[in-house]
CSV table of C-alpha atoms in Angstrom, one decimal:
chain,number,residue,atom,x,y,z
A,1,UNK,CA,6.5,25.2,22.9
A,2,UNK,CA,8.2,23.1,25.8
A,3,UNK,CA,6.0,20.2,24.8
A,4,UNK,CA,7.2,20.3,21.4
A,5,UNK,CA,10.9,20.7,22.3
A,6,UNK,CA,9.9,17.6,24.7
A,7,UNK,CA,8.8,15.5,21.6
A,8,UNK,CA,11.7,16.6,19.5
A,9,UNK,CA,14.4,15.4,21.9
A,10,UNK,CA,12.8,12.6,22.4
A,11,UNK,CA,12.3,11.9,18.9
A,12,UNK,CA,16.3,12.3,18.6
A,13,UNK,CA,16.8,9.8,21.5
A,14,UNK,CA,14.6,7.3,19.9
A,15,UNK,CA,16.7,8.0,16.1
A,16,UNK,CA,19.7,6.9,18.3
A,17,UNK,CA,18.3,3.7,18.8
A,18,UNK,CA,18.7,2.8,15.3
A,19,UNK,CA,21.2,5.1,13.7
A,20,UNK,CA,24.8,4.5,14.8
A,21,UNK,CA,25.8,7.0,17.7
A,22,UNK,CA,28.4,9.8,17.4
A,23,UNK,CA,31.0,10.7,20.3
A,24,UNK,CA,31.0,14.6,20.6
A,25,UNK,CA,33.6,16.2,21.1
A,26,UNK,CA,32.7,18.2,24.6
A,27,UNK,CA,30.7,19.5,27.0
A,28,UNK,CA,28.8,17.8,29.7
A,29,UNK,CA,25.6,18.0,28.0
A,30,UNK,CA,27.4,16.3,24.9
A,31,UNK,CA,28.6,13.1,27.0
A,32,UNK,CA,25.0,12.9,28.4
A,33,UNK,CA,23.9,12.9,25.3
A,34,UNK,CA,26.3,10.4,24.0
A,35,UNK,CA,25.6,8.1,26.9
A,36,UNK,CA,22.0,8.0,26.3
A,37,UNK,CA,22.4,7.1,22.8
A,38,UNK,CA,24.8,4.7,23.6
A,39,UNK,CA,22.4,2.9,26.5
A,40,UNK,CA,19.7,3.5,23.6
A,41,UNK,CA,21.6,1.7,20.7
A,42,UNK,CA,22.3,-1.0,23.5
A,43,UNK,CA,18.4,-1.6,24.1
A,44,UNK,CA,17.6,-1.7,20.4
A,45,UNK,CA,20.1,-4.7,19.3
A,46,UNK,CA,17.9,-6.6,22.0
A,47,UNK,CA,14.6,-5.4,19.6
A,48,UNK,CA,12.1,-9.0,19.0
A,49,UNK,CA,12.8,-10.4,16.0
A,50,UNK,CA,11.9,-9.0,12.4
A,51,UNK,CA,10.7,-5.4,14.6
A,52,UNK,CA,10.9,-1.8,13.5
A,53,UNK,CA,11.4,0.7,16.3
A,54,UNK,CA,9.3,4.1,16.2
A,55,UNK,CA,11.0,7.4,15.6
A,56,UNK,CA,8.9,10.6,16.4
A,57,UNK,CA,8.8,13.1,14.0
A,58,UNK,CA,10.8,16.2,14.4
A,59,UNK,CA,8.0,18.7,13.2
A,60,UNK,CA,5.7,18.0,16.2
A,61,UNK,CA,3.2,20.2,14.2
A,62,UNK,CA,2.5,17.3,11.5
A,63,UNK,CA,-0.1,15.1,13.1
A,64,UNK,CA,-2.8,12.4,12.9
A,65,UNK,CA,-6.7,13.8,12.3
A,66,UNK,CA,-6.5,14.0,15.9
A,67,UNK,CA,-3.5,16.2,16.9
A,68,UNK,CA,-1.3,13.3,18.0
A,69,UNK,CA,2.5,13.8,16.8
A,70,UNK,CA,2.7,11.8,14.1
A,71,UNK,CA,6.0,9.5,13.1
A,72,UNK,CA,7.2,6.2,11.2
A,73,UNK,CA,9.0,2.9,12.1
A,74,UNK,CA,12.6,2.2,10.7
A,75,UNK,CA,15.5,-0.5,10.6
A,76,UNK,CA,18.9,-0.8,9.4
A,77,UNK,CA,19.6,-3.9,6.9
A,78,UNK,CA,23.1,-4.7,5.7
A,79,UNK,CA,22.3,-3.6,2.6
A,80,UNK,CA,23.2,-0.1,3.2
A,81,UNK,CA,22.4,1.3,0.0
A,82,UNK,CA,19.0,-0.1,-0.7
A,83,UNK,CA,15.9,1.3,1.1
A,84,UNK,CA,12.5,0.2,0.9
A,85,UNK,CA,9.7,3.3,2.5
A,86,UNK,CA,6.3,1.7,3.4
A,87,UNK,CA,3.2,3.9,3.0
A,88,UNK,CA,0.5,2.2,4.8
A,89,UNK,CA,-3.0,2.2,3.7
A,90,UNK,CA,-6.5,2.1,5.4
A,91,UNK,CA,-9.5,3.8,3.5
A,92,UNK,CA,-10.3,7.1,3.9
A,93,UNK,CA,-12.8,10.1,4.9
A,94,UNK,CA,-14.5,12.6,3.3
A,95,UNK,CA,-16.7,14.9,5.2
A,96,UNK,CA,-18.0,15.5,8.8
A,97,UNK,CA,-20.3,12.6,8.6
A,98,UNK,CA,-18.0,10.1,7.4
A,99,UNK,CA,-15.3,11.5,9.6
A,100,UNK,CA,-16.8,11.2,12.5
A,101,UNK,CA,-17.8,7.7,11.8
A,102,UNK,CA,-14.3,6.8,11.6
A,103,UNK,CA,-13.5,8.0,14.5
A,104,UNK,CA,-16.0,6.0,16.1
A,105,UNK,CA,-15.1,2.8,14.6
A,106,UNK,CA,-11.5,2.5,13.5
A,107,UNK,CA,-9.9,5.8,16.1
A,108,UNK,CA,-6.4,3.3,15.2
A,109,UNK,CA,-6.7,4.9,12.0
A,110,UNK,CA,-7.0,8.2,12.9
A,111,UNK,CA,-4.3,8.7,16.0
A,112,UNK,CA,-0.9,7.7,17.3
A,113,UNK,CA,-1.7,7.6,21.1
A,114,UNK,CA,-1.6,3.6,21.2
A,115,UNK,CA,1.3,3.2,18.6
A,116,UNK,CA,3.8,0.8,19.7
A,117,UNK,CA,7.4,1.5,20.5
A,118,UNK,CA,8.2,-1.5,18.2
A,119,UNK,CA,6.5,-3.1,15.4
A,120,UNK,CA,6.7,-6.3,14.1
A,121,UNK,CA,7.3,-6.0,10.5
A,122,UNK,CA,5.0,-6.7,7.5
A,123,UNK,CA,5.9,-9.3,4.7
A,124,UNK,CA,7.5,-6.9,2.5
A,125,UNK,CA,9.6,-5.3,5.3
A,126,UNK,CA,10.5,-8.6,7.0
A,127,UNK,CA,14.3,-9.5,7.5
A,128,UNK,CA,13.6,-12.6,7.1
A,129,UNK,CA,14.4,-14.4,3.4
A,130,UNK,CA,11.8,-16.8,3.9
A,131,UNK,CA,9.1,-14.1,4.3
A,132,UNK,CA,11.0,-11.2,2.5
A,133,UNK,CA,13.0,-13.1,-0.5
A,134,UNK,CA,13.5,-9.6,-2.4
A,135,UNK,CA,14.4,-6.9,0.1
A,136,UNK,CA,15.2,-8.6,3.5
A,137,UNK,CA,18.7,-7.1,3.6
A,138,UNK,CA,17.5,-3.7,2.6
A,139,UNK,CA,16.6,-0.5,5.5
A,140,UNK,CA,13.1,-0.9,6.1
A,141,UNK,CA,11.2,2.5,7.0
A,142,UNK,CA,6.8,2.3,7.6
A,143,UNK,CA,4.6,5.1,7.6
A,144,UNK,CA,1.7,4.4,9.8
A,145,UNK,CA,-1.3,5.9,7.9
A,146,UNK,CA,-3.4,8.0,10.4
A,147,UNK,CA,-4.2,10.9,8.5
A,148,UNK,CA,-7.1,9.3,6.3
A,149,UNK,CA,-6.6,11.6,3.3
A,150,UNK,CA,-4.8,9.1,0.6
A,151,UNK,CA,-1.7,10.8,1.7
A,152,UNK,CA,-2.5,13.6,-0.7
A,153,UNK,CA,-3.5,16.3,2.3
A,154,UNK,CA,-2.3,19.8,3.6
A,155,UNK,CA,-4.9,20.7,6.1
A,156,UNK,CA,-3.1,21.1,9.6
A,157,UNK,CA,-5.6,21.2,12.9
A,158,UNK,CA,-6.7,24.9,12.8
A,159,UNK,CA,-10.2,25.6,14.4
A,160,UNK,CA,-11.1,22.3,12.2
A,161,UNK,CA,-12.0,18.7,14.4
A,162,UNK,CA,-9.6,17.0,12.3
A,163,UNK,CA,-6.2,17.6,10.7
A,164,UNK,CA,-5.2,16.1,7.4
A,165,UNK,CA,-1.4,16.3,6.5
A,166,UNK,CA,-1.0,12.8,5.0
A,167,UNK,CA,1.3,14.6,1.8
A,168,UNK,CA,3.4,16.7,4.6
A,169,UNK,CA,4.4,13.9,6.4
A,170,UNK,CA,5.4,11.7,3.5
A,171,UNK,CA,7.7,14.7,2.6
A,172,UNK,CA,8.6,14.9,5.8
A,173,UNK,CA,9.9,11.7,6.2
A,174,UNK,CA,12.0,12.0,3.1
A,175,UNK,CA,14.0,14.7,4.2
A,176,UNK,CA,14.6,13.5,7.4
A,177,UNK,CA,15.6,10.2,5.9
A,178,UNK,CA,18.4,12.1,4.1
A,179,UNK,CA,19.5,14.0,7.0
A,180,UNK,CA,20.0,10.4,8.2
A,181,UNK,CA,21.5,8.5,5.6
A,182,UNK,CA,19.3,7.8,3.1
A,183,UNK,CA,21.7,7.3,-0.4
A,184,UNK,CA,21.9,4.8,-3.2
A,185,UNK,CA,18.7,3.6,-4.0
A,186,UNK,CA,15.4,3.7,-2.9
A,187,UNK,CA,11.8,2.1,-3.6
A,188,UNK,CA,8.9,3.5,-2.4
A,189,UNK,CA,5.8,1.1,-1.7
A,190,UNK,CA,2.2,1.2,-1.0
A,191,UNK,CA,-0.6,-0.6,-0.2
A,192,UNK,CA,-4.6,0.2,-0.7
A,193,UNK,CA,-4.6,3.8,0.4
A,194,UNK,CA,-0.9,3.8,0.6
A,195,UNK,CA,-0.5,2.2,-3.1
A,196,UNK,CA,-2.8,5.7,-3.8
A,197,UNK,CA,-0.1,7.8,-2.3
A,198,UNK,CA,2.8,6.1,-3.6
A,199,UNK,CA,1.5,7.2,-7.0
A,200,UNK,CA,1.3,11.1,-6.1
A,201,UNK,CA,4.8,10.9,-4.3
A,202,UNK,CA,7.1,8.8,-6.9
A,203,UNK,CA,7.6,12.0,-8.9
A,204,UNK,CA,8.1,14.2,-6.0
A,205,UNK,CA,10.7,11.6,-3.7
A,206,UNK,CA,12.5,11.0,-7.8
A,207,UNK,CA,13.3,15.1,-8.1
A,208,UNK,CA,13.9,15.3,-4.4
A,209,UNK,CA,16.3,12.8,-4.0
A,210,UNK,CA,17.8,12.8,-7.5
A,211,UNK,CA,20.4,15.6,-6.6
A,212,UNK,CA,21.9,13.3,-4.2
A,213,UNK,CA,22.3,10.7,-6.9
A,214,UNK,CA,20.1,8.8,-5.1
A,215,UNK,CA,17.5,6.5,-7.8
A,216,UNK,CA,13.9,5.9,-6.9
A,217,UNK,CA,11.3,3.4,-7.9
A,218,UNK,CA,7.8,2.8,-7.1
A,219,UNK,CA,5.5,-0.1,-6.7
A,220,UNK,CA,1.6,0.8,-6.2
A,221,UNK,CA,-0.1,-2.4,-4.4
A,222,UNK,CA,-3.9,-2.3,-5.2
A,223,UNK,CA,-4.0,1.2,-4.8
A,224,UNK,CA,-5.6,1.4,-8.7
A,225,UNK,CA,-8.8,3.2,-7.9
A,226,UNK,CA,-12.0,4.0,-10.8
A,227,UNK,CA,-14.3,6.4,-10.8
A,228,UNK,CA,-17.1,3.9,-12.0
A,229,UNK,CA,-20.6,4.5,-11.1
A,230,UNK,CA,-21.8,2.5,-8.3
A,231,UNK,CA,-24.9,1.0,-6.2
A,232,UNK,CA,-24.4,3.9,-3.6
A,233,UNK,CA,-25.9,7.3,-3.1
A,234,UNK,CA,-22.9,9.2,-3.6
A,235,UNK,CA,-20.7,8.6,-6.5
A,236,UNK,CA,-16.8,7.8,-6.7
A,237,UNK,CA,-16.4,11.4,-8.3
A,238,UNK,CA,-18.0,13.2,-5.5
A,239,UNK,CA,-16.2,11.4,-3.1
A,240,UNK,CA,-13.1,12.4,-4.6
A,241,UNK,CA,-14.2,16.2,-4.7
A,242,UNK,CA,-15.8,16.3,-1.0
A,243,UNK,CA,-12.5,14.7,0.3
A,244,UNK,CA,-10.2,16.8,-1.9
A,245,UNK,CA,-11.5,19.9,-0.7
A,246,UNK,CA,-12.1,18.4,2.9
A,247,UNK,CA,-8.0,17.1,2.9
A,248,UNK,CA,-6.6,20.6,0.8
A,249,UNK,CA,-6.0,18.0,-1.2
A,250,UNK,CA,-2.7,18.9,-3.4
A,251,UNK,CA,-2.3,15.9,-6.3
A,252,UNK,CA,0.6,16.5,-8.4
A,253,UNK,CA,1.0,19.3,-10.4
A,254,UNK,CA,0.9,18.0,-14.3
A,255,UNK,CA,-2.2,16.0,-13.5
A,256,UNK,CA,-3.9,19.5,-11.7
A,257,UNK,CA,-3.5,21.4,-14.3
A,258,UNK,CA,-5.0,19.1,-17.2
A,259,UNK,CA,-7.9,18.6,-14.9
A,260,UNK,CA,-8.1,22.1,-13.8
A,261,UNK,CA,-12.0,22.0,-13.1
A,262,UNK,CA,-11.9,18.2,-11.4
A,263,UNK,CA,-8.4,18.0,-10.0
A,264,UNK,CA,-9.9,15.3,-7.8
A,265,UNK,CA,-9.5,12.9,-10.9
A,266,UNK,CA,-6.2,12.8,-10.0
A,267,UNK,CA,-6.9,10.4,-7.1
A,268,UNK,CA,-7.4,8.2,-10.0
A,269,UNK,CA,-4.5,5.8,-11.1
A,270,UNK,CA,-5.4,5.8,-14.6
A,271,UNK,CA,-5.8,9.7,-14.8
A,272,UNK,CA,-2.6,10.2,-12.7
A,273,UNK,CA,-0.4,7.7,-14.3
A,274,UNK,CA,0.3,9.4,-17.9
A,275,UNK,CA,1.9,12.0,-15.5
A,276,UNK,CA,4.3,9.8,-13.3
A,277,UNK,CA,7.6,9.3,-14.6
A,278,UNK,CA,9.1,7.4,-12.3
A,279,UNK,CA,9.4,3.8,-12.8
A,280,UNK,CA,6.0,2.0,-11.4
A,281,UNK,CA,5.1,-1.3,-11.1
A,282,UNK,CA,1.6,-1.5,-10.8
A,283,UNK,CA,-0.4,-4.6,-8.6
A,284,UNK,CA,-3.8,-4.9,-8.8
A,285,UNK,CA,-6.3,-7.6,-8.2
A,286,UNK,CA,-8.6,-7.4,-11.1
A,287,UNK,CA,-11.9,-8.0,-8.8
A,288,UNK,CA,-10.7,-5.5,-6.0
A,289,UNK,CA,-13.1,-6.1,-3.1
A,290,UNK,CA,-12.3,-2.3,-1.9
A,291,UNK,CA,-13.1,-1.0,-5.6
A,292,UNK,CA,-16.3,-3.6,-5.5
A,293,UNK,CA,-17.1,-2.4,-2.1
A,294,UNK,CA,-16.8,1.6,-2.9
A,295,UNK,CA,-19.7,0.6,-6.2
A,296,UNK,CA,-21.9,-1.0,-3.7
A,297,UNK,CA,-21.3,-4.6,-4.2
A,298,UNK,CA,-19.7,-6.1,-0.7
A,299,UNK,CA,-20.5,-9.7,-0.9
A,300,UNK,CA,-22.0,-10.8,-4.3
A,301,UNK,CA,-24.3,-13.8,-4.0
A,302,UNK,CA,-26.9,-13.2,-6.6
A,303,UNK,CA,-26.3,-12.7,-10.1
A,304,UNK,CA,-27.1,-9.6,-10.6
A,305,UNK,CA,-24.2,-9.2,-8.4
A,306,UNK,CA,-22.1,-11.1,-9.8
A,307,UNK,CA,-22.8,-9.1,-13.4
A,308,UNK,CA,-21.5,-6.3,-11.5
A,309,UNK,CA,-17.9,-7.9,-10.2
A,310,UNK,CA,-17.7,-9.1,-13.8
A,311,UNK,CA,-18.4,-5.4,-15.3
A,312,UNK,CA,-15.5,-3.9,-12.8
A,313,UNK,CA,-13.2,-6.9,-13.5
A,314,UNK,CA,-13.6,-5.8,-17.5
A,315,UNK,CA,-13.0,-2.3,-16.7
A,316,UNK,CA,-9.9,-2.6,-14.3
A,317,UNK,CA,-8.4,-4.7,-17.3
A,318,UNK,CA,-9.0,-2.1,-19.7
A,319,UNK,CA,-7.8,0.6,-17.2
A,320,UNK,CA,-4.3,-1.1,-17.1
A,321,UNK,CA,-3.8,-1.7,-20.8
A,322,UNK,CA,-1.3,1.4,-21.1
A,323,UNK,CA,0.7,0.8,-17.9
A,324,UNK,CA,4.2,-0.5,-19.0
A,325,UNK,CA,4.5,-2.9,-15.5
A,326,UNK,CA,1.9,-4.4,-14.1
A,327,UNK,CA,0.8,-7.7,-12.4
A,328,UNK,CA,-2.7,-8.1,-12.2
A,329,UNK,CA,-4.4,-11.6,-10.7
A,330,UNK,CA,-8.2,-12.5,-11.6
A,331,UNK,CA,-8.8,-12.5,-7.7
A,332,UNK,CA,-11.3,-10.9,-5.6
A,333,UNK,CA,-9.1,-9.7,-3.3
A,334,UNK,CA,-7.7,-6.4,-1.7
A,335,UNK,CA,-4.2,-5.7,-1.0
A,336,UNK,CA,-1.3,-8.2,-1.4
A,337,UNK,CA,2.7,-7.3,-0.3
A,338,UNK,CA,2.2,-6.8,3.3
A,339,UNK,CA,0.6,-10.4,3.8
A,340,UNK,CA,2.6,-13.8,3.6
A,341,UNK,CA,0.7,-15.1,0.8
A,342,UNK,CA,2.2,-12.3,-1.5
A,343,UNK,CA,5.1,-15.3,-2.1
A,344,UNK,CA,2.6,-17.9,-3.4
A,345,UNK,CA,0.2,-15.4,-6.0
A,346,UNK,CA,1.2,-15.9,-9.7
A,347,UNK,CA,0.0,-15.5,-13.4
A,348,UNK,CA,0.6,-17.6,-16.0
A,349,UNK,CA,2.7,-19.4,-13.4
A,350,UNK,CA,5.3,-16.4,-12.5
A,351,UNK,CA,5.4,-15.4,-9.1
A,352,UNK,CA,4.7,-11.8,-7.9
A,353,UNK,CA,8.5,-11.8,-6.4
A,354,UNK,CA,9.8,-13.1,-9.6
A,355,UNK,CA,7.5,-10.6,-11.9
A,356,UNK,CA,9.0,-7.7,-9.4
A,357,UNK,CA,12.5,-9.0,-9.2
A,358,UNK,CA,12.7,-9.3,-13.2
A,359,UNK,CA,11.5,-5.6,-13.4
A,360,UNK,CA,13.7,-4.4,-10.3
A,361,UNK,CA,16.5,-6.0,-12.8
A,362,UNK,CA,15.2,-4.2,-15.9
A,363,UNK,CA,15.6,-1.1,-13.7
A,364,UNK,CA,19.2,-1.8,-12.7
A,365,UNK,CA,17.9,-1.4,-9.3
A,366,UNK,CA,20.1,-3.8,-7.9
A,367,UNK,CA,17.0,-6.1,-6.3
A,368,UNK,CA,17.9,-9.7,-5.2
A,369,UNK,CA,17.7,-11.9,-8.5
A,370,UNK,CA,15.8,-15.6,-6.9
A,371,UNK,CA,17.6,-18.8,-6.8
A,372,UNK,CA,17.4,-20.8,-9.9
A,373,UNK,CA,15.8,-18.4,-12.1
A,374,UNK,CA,15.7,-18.9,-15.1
A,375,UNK,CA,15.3,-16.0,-18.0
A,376,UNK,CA,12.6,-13.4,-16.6
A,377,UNK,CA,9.0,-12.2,-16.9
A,378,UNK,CA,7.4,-10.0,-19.1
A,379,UNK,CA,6.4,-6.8,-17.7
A,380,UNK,CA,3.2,-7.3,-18.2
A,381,UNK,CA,1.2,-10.0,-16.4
A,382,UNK,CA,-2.5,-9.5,-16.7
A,383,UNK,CA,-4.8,-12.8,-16.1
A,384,UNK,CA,-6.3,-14.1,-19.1
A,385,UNK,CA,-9.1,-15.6,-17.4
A,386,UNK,CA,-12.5,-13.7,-16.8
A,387,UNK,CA,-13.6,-14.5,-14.0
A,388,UNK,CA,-13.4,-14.6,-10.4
A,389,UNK,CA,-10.6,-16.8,-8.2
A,390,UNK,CA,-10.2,-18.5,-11.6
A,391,UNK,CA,-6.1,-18.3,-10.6
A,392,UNK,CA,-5.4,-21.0,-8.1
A,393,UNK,CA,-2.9,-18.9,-5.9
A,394,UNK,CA,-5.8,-16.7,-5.1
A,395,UNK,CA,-6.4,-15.9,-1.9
A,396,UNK,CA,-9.4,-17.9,-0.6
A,397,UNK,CA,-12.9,-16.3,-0.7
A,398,UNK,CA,-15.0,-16.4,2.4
A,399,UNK,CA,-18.4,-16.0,2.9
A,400,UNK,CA,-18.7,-13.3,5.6
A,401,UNK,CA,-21.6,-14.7,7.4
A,402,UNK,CA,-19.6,-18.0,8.2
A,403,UNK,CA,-16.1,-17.5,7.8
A,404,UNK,CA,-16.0,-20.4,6.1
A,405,UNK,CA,-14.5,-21.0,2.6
A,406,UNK,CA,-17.1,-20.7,-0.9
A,407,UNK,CA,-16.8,-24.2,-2.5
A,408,UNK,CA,-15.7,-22.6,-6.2
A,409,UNK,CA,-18.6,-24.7,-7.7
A,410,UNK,CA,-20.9,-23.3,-5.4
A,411,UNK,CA,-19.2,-19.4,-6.2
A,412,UNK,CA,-19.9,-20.2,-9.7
A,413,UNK,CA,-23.0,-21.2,-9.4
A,414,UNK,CA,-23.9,-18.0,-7.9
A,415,UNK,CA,-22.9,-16.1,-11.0
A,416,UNK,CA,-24.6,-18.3,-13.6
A,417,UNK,CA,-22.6,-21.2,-14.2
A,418,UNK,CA,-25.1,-23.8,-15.3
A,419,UNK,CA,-23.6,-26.9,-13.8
A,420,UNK,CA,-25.3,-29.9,-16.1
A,421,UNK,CA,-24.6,-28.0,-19.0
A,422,UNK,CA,-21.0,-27.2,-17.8
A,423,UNK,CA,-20.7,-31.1,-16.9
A,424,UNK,CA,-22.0,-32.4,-20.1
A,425,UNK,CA,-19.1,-29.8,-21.4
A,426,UNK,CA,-16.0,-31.6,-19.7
A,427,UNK,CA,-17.5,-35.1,-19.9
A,428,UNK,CA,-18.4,-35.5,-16.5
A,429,UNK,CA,-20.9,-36.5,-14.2
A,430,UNK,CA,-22.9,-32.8,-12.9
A,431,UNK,CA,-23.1,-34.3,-9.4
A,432,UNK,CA,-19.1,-35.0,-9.3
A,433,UNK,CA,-18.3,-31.7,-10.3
A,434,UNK,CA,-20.3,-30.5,-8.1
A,435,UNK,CA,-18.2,-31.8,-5.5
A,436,UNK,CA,-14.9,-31.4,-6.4
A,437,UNK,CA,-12.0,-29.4,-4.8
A,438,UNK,CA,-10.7,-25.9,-5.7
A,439,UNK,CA,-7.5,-27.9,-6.9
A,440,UNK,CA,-9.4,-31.2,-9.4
A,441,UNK,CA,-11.7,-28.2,-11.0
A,442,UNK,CA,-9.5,-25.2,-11.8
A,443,UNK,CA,-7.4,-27.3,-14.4
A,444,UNK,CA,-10.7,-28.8,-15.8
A,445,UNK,CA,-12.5,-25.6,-16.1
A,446,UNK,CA,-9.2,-23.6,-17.7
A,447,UNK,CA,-9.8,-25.4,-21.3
A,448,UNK,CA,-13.6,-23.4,-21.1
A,449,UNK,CA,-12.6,-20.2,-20.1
């Protein structure tokens, strides 16, 4: 008890830091209290550049899988009335086994005992408009993902190695938000494992905050999961039903109860989103290594291999044909808004921040209309193309025994491309396509595709 009424006050010093202080009225424990937060709010307007600034959570009993308190990262913006809530992603685990291997290797993922005081920001929480052209201005608020459950769990430590609370702390954070300030409009984003979650909490944050008049929004970053059948021994389904029952995993309720028998499913995008109704924009790399990578396939070479990519790539784009806003990039890539590069990725030559600012407008959600645009984007954005880092603003693929970039004639040839005959094709000598730059073949090979 005294170390969790340690945590909470020092949780409330630490929201002082970053929420404006309060004289109280008296007492000598009041103008303590007052004077810490205002040596507090002093520190933090020395914070490094483009940083966030950790706040504990009150409820000391929501933790990482390993009992540490967990917690989340915030910053004011000048934008008062705009917030942007990060859920960070990072895989997950599903049973002992796979647990404990997660622990060995990535214990980051699994614990807060090394988190920072401060964090440096990621691209889509940066205050800077070069980085962060959309929501710079806006309050910035990160979840740090250390519960390894999709954010979907309920399980808290008891007699178990390992809690998983992912879905109480994500509500969690959204009360305390509004005990804090939280008011106008807010978007909630996810990447990976995160862009999972973001999906089962847009309805939830929507109802919760709606009676505030506060409107919410939601943007699910390559968090579009299949259940395909893969090259490994166990299955995406069973996956999905070990970790669900592993996590007390609780998806949302709609989805549940039409899949009564596998409410796993729900860890789906394409089963859950026919039950979301809050607004979603939906990114997605069409060759998503972690999708490609959960089938079996890490780093295609042959072409049996390569048949496989193409097989997901066809069945992500049919998995996305009902979803009303969606970006999706013939890339094989993972993960996209959190990176620099998110500015320079584009289909059919519109932008990511342009595709999300034209449906932020659509919304009336206020977001930060770019300089010089000029009309906006349709809604939908999925790459023609059908194959692989066939869009030049891809991010570049590297073979993972080098670290060096593939040569895209050399990446094609590797999935069939017959270079003579695709030579002979465009005109061209085979040797000298053979040779050429990312940049000279793309616009020669988009005529053939």
């Amino acid at each position: 008890m005294a170390l969790g009424r340690a945590r909470l006050r020092l949780s409330q010093r630490r929201l002082s830091a970053v929420m404006p202080c309060r004289r109280h009225r008296s007492s000598f424990l009041n103008l303590i209290t007052w004077t810490l937060c205002a040596v507090l709010t002093t520190a933090s307007e020395s914070l490094p550049p483009d940083s966030l600034r950790l706040v504990w959570l009150s409820n000391s009993s929501l933790t990482c899988n390993d009992g540490t308190q967990a917690g989340y990262y915030i910053r004011r913006g000048t934008n008062i009335d705009h917030w942007v809530v990060y859920l960070e992603g990072g895989g997950y685990c599903w049973d002992t086994t796979s647990c404990e291997a997660r622990w060995r290797r990535r214990p980051a993922l699994m614990s807060s005992s090394r988190w920072p005081r401060k964090r440096r920001a990621p691209a889509l929480l940066s205050s800077d408009p070069e980085i962060n052209p959309l929501w710079h201005a806006s309050n910035h608020v990160l979840l740090p993902y250390c519960t390894s459950d999709m954010w979907t769990g309920t399980r808290t430590r008891q007699n178990y190695t390992f809690s998983f609370a992912g879905r109480l702390i994500a509500r969690t954070v959204l009360s305390e938000l509004l005990r804090f300030g939280l008011s106008g409009r807010l978007l909630l984003v996810g990447s990976s494992a995160g862009g999972a979650g973001v999906m089962q909490h847009a309805d939830y944050a929507r109802r919760l905050l709606r009676t505030n008049g506060i409107k919410v929004a939601a943007i699910a970053d390559s968090g579009w999961f299949l259940d395909r059948p893969g090259r490994i021994k166990r299955s995406a389904d069973t996956v999905a039903r070990l970790g669900h029952s592993l996590w007390r995993g609780s998806p949302p309720t709609s989805c549940a109860r039409e899949h009564s028998d596998r409410p796993w499913l729900c860890y789906f995008g394409y089963h859950l989103y026919p039950h979301i109704r809050t607004p979603l924009f939906v990114f997605q790399y069409l060759f998503d290594s972690a999708q490609l990578a959960a089938e079996g396939v890490r780093a295609p070479r042959t072409r049996a291999q390569w048949d496989a990519v193409h097989k997901t790539g066809a069945a992500l784009r049919e998995s996305l044909k009902t979803v009303r806003a969606t970006f999706a990039p013939a890339c094989l890539a993972h993960g996209a808004l959190a990176r620099p590069e998110w500015l320079a990725i584009n289909v059919s030559g519109v932008s990511l921040p342009r595709a999300i600012a034209c449906w932020e407008q659509h919304l009336g959600a206020g977001g930060k209309r770019l300089r010089h645009q000029v009309g906006c984007a349709p809604r939908r954005l999925v790459e023609r193309c059908s194959w692989p880092q066939c869009n030049g603003s891809c991010p570049r693929l590297r073979d993972p025994r080098t670290g060096e970039e593939v040569a895209l004639a050399a990446l094609l040839q590797s999935f069939g491309l017959d270079v003579n005959s695709a030579a002979a094709a465009m005109g061209i000598d085979a040797r000298a396509l053979s040779r050429m730059s990312r940049a000279e073949l793309l616009p020669l090979l988009a005529p053939h595709t």
